[in-house]
Amino acid sequence: MLKNCDVCGKVFAHPARSLCEECYRKAQARFQAVKEYLQKNPGATVAEVSEATETDVDVIYEYIREGRLSVIPRDAALKCEICGAVIQKGRICHKCLGELEEIAHRSKDDDDSRVRYLDQIKRRR
Ligand SMILES: [Zn+2]
Ligand SMILES: [Zn+2]
C-alpha cells in the first residue's frame, strides 16, 4: 500500500506508519534526544529542552500529551480543556471525563444533543 509521508510528502510503502523511513527515523531520534535530555536534566523547562534538542515546543507538548515522556519539563503542566485542572496526560481530567461519559450515557437515545455537546468541547480548544 503506497502513501505519502506526513512530513516530507514522499511516496512510500508501509502498513502502519504515516512517515517514510527517513522521517520516521528522524522522529524517533528526536524523541530519544528529548527523552534523554529530560532524564539528565529533570528540572528543565520546555524552552530549555526545545533549545538543547532543537525540537519545536509544539512537538514537545505533543509527546507530553501522548504520555510518552516519563519525565516532563518543569513548566509543562497540561491543563484539562474543560475545567483547567492540571493533568498528567491527555486533554481532559478524570473528573470531566467521568462527566462526559455520564452525559454520553444519559443521551444515548438522543444522539443530537451528544454531538452538539462534543462540538462545544472541540470549539473550546
Ligand atoms: Zn518523509
Ligand atoms: Zn476537567
mmCIF file of C-alpha atoms and ligand atoms in Angstrom:
data_model
loop_
_atom_site.group_PDB
_atom_site.id
_atom_site.type_symbol
_atom_site.label_atom_id
_atom_site.label_comp_id
_atom_site.label_asym_id
_atom_site.label_seq_id
_atom_site.Cartn_x
_atom_site.Cartn_y
_atom_site.Cartn_z
ATOM 1 C CA MET A 1 0.000 0.000 0.000
ATOM 2 C CA LEU A 2 1.548 3.276 -1.117
ATOM 3 C CA LYS A 3 1.051 6.509 0.749
ATOM 4 C CA ASN A 4 2.547 9.941 1.155
ATOM 5 C CA CYS A 5 4.777 10.742 4.099
ATOM 6 C CA ASP A 6 3.091 13.101 6.590
ATOM 7 C CA VAL A 7 6.260 15.143 6.900
ATOM 8 C CA CYS A 8 8.025 15.289 3.533
ATOM 9 C CA GLY A 9 5.281 14.029 1.212
ATOM 10 C CA LYS A 10 7.465 11.326 -0.289
ATOM 11 C CA VAL A 11 5.634 8.240 -1.525
ATOM 12 C CA PHE A 12 6.452 5.133 0.483
ATOM 13 C CA ALA A 13 5.002 1.766 1.419
ATOM 14 C CA HIS A 14 4.321 0.664 4.981
ATOM 15 C CA PRO A 15 1.251 -0.985 6.502
ATOM 16 C CA ALA A 16 1.014 1.175 9.632
ATOM 17 C CA ARG A 17 3.350 4.150 9.604
ATOM 18 C CA SER A 18 2.373 7.576 8.352
ATOM 19 C CA LEU A 19 6.004 8.639 7.916
ATOM 20 C CA CYS A 20 8.577 7.461 5.407
ATOM 21 C CA GLU A 21 11.610 5.564 6.650
ATOM 22 C CA GLU A 22 13.817 8.633 6.764
ATOM 23 C CA CYS A 23 11.328 10.880 8.575
ATOM 24 C CA TYR A 24 10.359 8.060 10.908
ATOM 25 C CA ARG A 25 13.992 7.615 11.928
ATOM 26 C CA LYS A 26 14.378 11.345 12.397
ATOM 27 C CA ALA A 27 11.237 11.483 14.513
ATOM 28 C CA GLN A 28 12.476 8.587 16.645
ATOM 29 C CA ALA A 29 15.893 10.198 17.087
ATOM 30 C CA ARG A 30 14.290 13.491 18.062
ATOM 31 C CA PHE A 31 12.071 11.812 20.612
ATOM 32 C CA GLN A 32 15.078 9.977 22.044
ATOM 33 C CA ALA A 33 17.009 13.239 22.321
ATOM 34 C CA VAL A 34 14.155 14.941 24.179
ATOM 35 C CA LYS A 35 13.672 11.963 26.459
ATOM 36 C CA GLU A 36 17.351 11.654 27.286
ATOM 37 C CA TYR A 37 17.785 15.366 27.835
ATOM 38 C CA LEU A 38 14.922 15.335 30.331
ATOM 39 C CA GLN A 39 16.289 12.302 32.127
ATOM 40 C CA LYS A 40 19.614 14.066 32.560
ATOM 41 C CA ASN A 41 18.018 17.427 33.336
ATOM 42 C CA PRO A 42 14.789 16.686 35.200
ATOM 43 C CA GLY A 43 14.227 20.315 36.163
ATOM 44 C CA ALA A 44 14.477 21.667 32.616
ATOM 45 C CA THR A 45 11.789 23.894 31.162
ATOM 46 C CA VAL A 46 10.113 23.402 27.790
ATOM 47 C CA ALA A 47 12.168 26.257 26.328
ATOM 48 C CA GLU A 48 15.420 24.716 27.552
ATOM 49 C CA VAL A 49 14.542 21.297 26.154
ATOM 50 C CA SER A 50 13.467 22.860 22.884
ATOM 51 C CA GLU A 51 16.742 24.729 22.533
ATOM 52 C CA ALA A 52 19.013 21.898 23.656
ATOM 53 C CA THR A 53 17.418 19.313 21.379
ATOM 54 C CA GLU A 54 16.430 21.669 18.533
ATOM 55 C CA THR A 55 12.883 20.420 18.809
ATOM 56 C CA ASP A 56 9.765 22.511 18.347
ATOM 57 C CA VAL A 57 7.945 23.401 21.557
ATOM 58 C CA ASP A 58 4.768 22.071 19.909
ATOM 59 C CA VAL A 59 6.414 18.718 19.310
ATOM 60 C CA ILE A 60 7.491 18.501 22.953
ATOM 61 C CA TYR A 61 3.948 19.229 24.090
ATOM 62 C CA GLU A 62 2.725 16.571 21.697
ATOM 63 C CA TYR A 63 4.995 13.991 23.397
ATOM 64 C CA ILE A 64 3.672 15.055 26.788
ATOM 65 C CA ARG A 65 0.078 14.875 25.635
ATOM 66 C CA GLU A 66 0.660 11.403 24.275
ATOM 67 C CA GLY A 67 2.112 10.390 27.639
ATOM 68 C CA ARG A 68 5.387 9.264 26.059
ATOM 69 C CA LEU A 69 7.735 11.110 28.403
ATOM 70 C CA SER A 70 8.336 9.709 31.873
ATOM 71 C CA VAL A 71 9.975 12.973 32.908
ATOM 72 C CA ILE A 72 8.160 16.082 31.737
ATOM 73 C CA PRO A 73 9.543 19.625 31.680
ATOM 74 C CA ARG A 74 9.086 21.578 34.884
ATOM 75 C CA ASP A 75 6.725 24.131 33.351
ATOM 76 C CA ALA A 76 4.881 21.819 31.003
ATOM 77 C CA ALA A 77 1.841 21.001 33.070
ATOM 78 C CA LEU A 78 -1.047 20.035 30.839
ATOM 79 C CA LYS A 79 -4.424 21.507 31.634
ATOM 80 C CA CYS A 80 -7.846 19.971 31.289
ATOM 81 C CA GLU A 81 -9.529 21.588 28.312
ATOM 82 C CA ILE A 82 -12.813 21.808 30.166
ATOM 83 C CA CYS A 83 -12.061 22.839 33.753
ATOM 84 C CA GLY A 84 -8.367 23.795 33.581
ATOM 85 C CA ALA A 85 -7.180 21.321 36.221
ATOM 86 C CA VAL A 86 -3.561 20.140 35.896
ATOM 87 C CA ILE A 87 -3.344 16.687 34.315
ATOM 88 C CA GLN A 88 -0.521 14.251 33.542
ATOM 89 C CA LYS A 89 -1.541 13.315 30.026
ATOM 90 C CA GLY A 90 -4.362 13.505 27.537
ATOM 91 C CA ARG A 91 -6.640 16.512 27.148
ATOM 92 C CA ILE A 92 -9.331 16.119 29.759
ATOM 93 C CA CYS A 93 -9.118 15.391 33.520
ATOM 94 C CA HIS A 94 -10.641 12.296 35.141
ATOM 95 C CA LYS A 95 -13.469 14.262 36.678
ATOM 96 C CA CYS A 96 -14.566 15.838 33.401
ATOM 97 C CA LEU A 97 -14.053 12.560 31.574
ATOM 98 C CA GLY A 98 -16.414 10.917 34.048
ATOM 99 C CA GLU A 99 -18.970 13.654 33.498
ATOM 100 C CA LEU A 100 -18.644 13.314 29.751
ATOM 101 C CA GLU A 101 -19.232 9.602 29.945
ATOM 102 C CA GLU A 102 -22.262 10.171 32.075
ATOM 103 C CA ILE A 103 -23.661 12.635 29.566
ATOM 104 C CA ALA A 104 -22.855 10.284 26.702
ATOM 105 C CA HIS A 105 -24.613 7.523 28.589
ATOM 106 C CA ARG A 106 -27.610 9.612 29.507
ATOM 107 C CA SER A 107 -28.127 10.875 25.971
ATOM 108 C CA LYS A 108 -27.816 7.500 24.311
ATOM 109 C CA ASP A 109 -31.224 7.872 22.720
ATOM 110 C CA ASP A 110 -30.508 11.459 21.876
ATOM 111 C CA ASP A 111 -27.551 11.475 19.527
ATOM 112 C CA ASP A 112 -28.219 15.062 18.545
ATOM 113 C CA SER A 113 -27.507 16.609 21.925
ATOM 114 C CA ARG A 114 -24.450 14.396 22.361
ATOM 115 C CA VAL A 115 -22.955 15.548 19.092
ATOM 116 C CA ARG A 116 -23.745 19.139 19.996
ATOM 117 C CA TYR A 117 -22.031 18.765 23.364
ATOM 118 C CA LEU A 118 -18.904 17.267 21.832
ATOM 119 C CA ASP A 119 -18.907 20.066 19.281
ATOM 120 C CA GLN A 120 -18.908 22.602 22.079
ATOM 121 C CA ILE A 121 -15.910 20.960 23.673
ATOM 122 C CA LYS A 122 -13.998 20.898 20.414
ATOM 123 C CA ARG A 123 -14.689 24.562 19.842
ATOM 124 C CA ARG A 124 -13.194 25.441 23.244
ATOM 125 C CA ARG A 125 -9.754 24.310 22.141
HETATM 126 ZN ZN ZN B 1 9.236 11.627 4.924
HETATM 127 ZN ZN ZN B 2 -11.536 18.846 33.969
#
